[in-house]
Coordinates of C-alpha atoms and ligand atoms in Angstrom, one line a residue:
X1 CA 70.7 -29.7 1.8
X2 CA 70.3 -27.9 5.4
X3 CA 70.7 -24.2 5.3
X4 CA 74.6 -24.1 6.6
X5 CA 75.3 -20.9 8.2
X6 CA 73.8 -20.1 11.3
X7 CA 74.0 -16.8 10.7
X8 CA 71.9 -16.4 7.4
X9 CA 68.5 -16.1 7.5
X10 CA 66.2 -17.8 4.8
X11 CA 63.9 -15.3 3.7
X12 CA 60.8 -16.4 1.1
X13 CA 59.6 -13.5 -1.1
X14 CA 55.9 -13.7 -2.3
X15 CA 57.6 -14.4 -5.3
X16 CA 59.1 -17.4 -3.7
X17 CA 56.6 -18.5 -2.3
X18 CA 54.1 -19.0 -5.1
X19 CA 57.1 -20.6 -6.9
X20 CA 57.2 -22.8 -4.1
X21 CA 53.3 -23.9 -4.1
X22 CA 53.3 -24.5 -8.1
X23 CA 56.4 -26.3 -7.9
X24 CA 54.9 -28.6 -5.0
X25 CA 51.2 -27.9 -6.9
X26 CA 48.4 -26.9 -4.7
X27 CA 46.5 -30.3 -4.4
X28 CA 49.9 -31.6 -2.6
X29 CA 50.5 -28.4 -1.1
X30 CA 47.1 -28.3 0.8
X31 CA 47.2 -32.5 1.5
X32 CA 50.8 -32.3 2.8
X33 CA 50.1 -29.1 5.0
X34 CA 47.0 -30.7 6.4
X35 CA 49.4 -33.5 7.4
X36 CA 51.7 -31.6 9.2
X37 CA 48.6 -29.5 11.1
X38 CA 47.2 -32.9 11.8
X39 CA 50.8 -34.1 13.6
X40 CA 50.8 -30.8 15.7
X41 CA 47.2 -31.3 16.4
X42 CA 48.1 -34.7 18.1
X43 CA 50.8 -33.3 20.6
X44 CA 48.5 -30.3 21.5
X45 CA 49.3 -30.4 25.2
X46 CA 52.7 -30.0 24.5
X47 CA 52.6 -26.4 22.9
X48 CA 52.5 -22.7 24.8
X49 CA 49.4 -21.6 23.6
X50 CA 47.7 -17.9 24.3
X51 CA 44.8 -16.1 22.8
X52 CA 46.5 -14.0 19.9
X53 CA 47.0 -10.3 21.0
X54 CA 45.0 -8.3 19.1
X55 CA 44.9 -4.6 18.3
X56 CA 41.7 -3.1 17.2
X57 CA 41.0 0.1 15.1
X58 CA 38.0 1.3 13.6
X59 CA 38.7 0.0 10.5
X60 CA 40.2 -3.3 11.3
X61 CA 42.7 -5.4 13.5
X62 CA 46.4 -6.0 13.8
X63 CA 47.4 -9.6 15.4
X64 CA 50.9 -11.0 16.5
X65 CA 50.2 -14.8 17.1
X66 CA 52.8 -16.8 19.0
X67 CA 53.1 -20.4 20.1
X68 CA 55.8 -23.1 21.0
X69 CA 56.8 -26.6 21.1
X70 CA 59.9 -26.4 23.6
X71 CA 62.3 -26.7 20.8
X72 CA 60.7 -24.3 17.7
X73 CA 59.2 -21.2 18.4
X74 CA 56.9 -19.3 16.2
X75 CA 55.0 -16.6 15.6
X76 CA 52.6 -14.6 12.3
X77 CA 51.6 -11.1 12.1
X78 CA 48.6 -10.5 10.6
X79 CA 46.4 -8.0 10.2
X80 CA 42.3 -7.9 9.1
X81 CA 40.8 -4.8 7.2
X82 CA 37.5 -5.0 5.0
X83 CA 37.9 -2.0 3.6
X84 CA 41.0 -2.6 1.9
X85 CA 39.7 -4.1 -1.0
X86 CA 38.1 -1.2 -2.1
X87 CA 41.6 0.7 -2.5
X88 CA 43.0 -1.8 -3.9
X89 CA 44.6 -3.9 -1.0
X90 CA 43.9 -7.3 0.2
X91 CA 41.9 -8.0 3.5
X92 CA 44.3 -10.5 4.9
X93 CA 47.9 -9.9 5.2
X94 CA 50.9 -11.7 6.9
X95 CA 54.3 -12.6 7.4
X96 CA 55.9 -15.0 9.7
X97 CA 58.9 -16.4 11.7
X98 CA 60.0 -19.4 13.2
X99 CA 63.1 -19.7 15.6
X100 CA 65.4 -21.7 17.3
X101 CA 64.4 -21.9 21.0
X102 CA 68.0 -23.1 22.6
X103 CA 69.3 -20.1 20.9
X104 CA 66.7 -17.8 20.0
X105 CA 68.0 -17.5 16.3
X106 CA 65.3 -17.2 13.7
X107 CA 65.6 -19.7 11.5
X108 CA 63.0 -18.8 9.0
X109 CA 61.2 -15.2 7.7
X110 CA 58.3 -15.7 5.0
X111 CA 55.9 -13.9 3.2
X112 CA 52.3 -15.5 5.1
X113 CA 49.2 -13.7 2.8
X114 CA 49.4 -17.3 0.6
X115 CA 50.1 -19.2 3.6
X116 CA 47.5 -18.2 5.6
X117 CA 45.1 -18.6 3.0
X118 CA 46.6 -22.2 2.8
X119 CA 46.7 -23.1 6.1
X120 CA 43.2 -22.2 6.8
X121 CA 41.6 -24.2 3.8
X122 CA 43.9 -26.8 4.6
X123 CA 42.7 -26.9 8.7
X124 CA 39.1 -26.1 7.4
X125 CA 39.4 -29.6 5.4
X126 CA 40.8 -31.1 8.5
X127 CA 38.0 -30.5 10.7
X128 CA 35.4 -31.2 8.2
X129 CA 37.3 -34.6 7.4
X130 CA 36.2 -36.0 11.1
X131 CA 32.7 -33.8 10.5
X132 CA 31.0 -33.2 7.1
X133 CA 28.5 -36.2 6.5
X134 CA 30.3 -39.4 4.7
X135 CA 30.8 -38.5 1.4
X136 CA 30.0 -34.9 1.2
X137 CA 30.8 -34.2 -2.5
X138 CA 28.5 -30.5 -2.9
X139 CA 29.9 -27.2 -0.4
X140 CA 28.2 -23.9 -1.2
X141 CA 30.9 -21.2 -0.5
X142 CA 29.8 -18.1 0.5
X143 CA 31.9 -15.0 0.4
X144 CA 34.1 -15.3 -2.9
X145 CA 36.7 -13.3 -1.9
X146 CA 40.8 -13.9 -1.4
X147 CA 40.4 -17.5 0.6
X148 CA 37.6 -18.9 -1.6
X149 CA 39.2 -20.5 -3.7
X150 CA 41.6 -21.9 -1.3
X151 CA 38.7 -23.0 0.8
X152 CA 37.3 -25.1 -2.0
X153 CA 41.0 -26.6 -3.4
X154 CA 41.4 -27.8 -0.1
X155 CA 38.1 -29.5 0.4
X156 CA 38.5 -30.8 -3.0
X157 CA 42.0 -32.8 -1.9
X158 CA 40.9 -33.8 1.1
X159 CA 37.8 -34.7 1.1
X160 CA 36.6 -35.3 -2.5
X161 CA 34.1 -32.1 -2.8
X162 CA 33.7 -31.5 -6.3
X163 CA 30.5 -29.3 -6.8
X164 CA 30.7 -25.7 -5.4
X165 CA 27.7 -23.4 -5.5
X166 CA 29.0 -19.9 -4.9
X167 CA 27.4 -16.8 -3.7
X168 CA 28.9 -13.4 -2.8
X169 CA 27.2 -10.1 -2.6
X170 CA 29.5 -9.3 -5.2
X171 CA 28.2 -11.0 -8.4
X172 CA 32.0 -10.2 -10.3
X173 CA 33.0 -12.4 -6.7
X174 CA 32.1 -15.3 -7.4
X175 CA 32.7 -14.8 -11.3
X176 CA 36.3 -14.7 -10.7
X177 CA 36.3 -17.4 -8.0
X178 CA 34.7 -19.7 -11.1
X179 CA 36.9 -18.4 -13.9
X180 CA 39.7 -19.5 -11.3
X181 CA 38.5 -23.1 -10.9
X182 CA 38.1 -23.9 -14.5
X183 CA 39.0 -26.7 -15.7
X184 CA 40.1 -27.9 -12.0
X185 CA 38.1 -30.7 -11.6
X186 CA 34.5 -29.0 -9.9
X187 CA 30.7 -28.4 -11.4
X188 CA 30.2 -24.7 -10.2
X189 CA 26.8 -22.7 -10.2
X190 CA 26.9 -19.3 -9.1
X191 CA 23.8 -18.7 -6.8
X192 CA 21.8 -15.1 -6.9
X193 CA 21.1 -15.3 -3.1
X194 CA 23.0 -17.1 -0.2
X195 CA 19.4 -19.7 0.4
X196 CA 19.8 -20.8 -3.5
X197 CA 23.8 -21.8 -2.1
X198 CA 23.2 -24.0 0.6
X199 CA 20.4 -26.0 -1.3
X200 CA 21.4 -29.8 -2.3
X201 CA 24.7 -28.4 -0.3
X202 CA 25.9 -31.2 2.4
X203 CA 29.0 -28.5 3.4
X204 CA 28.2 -24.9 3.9
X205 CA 31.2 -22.7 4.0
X206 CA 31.3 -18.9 4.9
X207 CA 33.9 -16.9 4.2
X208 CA 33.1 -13.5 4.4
X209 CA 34.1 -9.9 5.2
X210 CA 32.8 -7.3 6.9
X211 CA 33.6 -5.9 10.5
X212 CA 30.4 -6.2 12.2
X213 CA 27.7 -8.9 13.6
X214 CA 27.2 -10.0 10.2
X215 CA 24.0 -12.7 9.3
X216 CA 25.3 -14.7 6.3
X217 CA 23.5 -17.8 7.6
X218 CA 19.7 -17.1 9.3
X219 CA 18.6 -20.5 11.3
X220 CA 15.6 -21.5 8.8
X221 CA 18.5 -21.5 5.9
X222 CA 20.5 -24.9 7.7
X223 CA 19.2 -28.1 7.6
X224 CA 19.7 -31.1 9.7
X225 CA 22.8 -33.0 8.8
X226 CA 25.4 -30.3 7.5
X227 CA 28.8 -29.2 8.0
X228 CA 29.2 -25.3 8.4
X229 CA 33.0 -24.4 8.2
X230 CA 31.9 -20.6 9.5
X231 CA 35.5 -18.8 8.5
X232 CA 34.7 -15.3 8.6
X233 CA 33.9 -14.5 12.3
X234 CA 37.2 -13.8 13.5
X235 CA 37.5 -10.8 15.8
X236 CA 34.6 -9.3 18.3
X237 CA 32.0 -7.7 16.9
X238 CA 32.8 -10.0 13.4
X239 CA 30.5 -12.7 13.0
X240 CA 28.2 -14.9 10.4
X241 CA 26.3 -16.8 11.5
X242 CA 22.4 -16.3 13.2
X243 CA 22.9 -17.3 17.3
X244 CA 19.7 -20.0 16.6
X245 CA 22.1 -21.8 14.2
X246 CA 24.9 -22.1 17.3
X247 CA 22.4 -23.8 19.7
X248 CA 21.1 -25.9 17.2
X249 CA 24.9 -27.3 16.4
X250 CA 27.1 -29.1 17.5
X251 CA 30.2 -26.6 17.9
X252 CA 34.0 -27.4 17.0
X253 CA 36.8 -24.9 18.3
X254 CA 40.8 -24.7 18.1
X255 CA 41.7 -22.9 21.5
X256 CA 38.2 -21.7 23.4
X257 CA 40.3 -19.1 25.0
X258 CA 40.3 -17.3 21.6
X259 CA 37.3 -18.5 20.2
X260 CA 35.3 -17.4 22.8
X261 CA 36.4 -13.6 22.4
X262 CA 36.6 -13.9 18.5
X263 CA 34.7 -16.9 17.0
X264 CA 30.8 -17.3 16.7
X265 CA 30.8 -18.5 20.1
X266 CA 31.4 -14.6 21.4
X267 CA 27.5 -14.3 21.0
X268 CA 26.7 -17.2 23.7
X269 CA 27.3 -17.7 27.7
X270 CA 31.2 -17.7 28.2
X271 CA 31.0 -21.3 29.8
X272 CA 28.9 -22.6 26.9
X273 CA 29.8 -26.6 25.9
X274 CA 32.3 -26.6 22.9
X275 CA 34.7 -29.4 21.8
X276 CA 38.1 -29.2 20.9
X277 CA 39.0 -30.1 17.1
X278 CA 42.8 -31.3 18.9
X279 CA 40.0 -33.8 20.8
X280 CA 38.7 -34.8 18.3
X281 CA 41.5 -35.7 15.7
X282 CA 43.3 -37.7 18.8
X283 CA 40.3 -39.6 19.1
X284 CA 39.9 -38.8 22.4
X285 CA 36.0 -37.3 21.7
X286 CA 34.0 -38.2 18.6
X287 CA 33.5 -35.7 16.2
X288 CA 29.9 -36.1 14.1
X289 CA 28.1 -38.5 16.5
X290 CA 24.6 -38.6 14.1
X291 CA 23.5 -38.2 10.8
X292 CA 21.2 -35.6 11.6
X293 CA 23.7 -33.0 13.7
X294 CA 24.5 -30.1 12.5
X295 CA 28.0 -29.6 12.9
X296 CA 29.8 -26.1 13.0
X297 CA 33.7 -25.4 13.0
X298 CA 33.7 -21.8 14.3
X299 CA 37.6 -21.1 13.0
X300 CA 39.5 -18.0 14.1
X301 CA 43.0 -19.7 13.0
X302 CA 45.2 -20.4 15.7
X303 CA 49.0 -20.0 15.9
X304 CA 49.8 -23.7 16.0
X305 CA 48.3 -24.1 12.2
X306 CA 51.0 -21.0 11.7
X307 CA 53.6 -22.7 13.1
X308 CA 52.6 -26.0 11.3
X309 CA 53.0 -24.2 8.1
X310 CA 56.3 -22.3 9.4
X311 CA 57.6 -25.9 9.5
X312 CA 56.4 -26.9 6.5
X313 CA 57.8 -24.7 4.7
X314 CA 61.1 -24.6 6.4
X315 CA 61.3 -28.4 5.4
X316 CA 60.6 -27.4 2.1
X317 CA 63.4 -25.3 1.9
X318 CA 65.8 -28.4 2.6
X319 CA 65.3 -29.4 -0.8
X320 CA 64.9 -26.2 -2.8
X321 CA 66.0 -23.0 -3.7
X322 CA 63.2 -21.0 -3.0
X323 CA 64.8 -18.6 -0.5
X324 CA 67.2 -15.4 -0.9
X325 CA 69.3 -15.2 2.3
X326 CA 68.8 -12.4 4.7
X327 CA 71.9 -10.7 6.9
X328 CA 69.5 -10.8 9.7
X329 CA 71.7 -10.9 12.7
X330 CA 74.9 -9.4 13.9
X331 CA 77.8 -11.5 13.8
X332 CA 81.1 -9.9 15.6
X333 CA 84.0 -12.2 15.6
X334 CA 83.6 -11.8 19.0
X335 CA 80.1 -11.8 20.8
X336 CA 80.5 -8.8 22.9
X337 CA 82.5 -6.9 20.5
X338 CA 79.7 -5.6 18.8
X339 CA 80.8 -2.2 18.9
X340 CA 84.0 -3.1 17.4
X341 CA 81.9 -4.5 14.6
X342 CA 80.6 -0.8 13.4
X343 CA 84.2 0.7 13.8
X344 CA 85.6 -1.8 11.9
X345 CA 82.7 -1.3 9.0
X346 CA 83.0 2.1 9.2
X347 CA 87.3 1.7 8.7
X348 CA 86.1 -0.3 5.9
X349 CA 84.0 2.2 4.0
X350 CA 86.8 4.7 4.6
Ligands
NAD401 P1 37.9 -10.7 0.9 O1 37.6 -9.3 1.3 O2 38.9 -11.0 -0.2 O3 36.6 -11.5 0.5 C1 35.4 -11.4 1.2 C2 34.2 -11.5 0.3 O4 33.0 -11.6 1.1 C3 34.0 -10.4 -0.7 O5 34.0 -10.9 -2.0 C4 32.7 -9.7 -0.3 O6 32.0 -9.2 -1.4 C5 32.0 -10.9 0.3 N1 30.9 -10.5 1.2 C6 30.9 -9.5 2.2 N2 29.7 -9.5 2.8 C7 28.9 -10.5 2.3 C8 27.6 -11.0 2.5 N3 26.8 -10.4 3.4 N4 27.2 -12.0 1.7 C9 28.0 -12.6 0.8 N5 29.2 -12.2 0.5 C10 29.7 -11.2 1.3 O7 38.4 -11.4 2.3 P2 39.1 -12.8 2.4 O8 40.6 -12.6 2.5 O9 38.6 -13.8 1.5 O10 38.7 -13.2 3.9 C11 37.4 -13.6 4.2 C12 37.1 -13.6 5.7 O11 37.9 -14.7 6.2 C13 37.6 -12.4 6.4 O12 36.6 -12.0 7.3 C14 38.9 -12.8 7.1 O13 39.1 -12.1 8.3 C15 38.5 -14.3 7.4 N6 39.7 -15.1 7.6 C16 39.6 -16.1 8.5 C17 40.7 -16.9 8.7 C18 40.6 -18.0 9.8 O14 41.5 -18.7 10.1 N7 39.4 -18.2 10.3 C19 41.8 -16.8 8.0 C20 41.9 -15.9 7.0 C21 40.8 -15.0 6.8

């Protein structure tokens, strides 16, 4: 059923939301996400795009991303902090809101901490779909933190990964990562260093978290022929991976205008070759062009995988009653009585 009044916002709670991803289950969750990324993907050129607006602290980074396609507008905040796991808060953060453009009118508000995670597993398994050597079936994952699990569920239903060999700094990490895979289909080994991860691995995924120039992956640790889904460097002065590994690779971007200040890509020349994944998934550049390349999707996450989600969910909604409604906006009888409005409200409480 379509949400009838215009004036009613749908609003999904955390609570919601993760009764909306077990009710859809993950696997088709992830898969149907990835679809709708995919379709925005394809009509690229017809979105307003910009490089997120960022603002830095010492301790972390609050971002408003917006984007458009001329008839839904959208836009997450989200912030990044390390340290926040350590009183008891998660890194990542979000919520999110998509809108009518020929009125303005929001027509969605939701919780994005489980979205995001989602969204960037599922555009993660995207990009290694046209990527990762033919049937990759072993990704070492390291950083076992909040996404990780994510990260390997989505590989898993797209692209058929089913060993994982985990490694986090943090042994109890990667313990829980495991614990919450059981019985999900994968062979897991936790590794005791992040070389003992990548062996025998044909997908190399890094997903940690720390706010500085960071070297999770040193050059003699990446052989030729792999897929590295580098996840973690998101911000300047945030990155993973050793610059060696970059010239070596064959490098995969969403928007270079935000890569460039935030991705792995901050640590080379500013007009240094990189291919667009929206290129890539139209067909209009190939993706893996040997066996031997090593490819690398530097991700940031970009609005338009936001706003892919926003309408994902918002379709969702058609069909379920995972919202509460939210008296989001004014409504006078008449539109420039809104004065009126709070006189009559306040006669009313009288
Ligand atoms: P988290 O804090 O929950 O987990 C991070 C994990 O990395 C922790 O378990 C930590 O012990 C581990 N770690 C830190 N340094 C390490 C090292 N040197 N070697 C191995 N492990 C190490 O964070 P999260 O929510 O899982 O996010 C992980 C990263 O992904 C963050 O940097 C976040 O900003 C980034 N992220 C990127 C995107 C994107 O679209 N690219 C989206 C969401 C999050």
């Amino acid at each position: 059923m379509p949400i009838a009044n215009l004036n009613i916002v749908p609003f999904v709670s955390v609570d919601n939301m993760m009764k909306l991803v077990l009710d859809i289950g993950v696997d088709r969750f992830l898969t149907d996400l990835a679809g709708y990324i995919e379709e925005d993907f394809k009509r690229w050129e017809l979105f307003d795009k910009t490089p997120r607006l960022a603002s830095h602290s010492h301790d972390g980074v609050i971002e408003l991303m917006p984007t458009s396609d001329g008839q839904l507008y959208g836009f997450k905040y989200v912030n990044g902090h390390p340290k926040n796991t350590r009183d008891g808060r998660q890194t990542v953060t979000a919520f999110g809101v998509l809108a009518d453009v020929g009125s303005g009118y929001p027509k969605l508000l939701t919780e994005m901490t489980i979205l995001t995670a989602l969204r960037t597993a599922a555009t993660s398994a995207v990009a290694a779909k046209y990527l990762a050597p033919k049937a990759s079936d072993t990704m070492a994952i390291i950083g076992n933190g909040a996404q990780s699990e994510f990260q390997a569920l989505a590989f898993k239903a797209l692209l058929g990964v089913n060993k994982l060999r985990l490694y986090d700094i943090d042994v109890e990490a990667s313990r829980k990562c495991a614990r919450n895979l059981d019985g999900l289909g994968f062979e897991i080994t936790i590794c005791t260093t992040g070389q003992e991860a990548v062996e025998g691995s044909q997908i190399i995924t890094t997903v940690t978290a720390d706010k500085q120039y960071a070297t999770i992956l040193t050059d003699n640790m990446v052989g030729t022929g792999v897929h590295i889904n580098a996840v973690g460097g998101d911000c300047p002065g945030k990155t993973e991976l050793h610059r060696d590994i970059l010239l070596r690779s064959k490098i995969i971007v969403e928007y270079p205008p935000q890569t460039r200040i935030e991705g792995e890509i901050q640590q080379l020349d500013a007009n240094y070759p990189v291919t667009e994944l929206w290129q890539v998934i139209t067909g209009q550049t190939v993706g893996r062009t040997d066996e031997r390349q090593i490819t690398l999707f530097d991700s940031v996450g970009f609005a338009i995988e936001d706003f892919s989600a926003l309408r994902y969910v918002r379709d969702q909604l058609r069909s379920t009653k995972r919202y509460e409604e939210l008296d989001l906006l004014a409504d006078p009888d008449e539109p420039r009585d809104l004065f009126g409005m709070l006189l009559r409200h306040q006669k009313s409480l009288a």
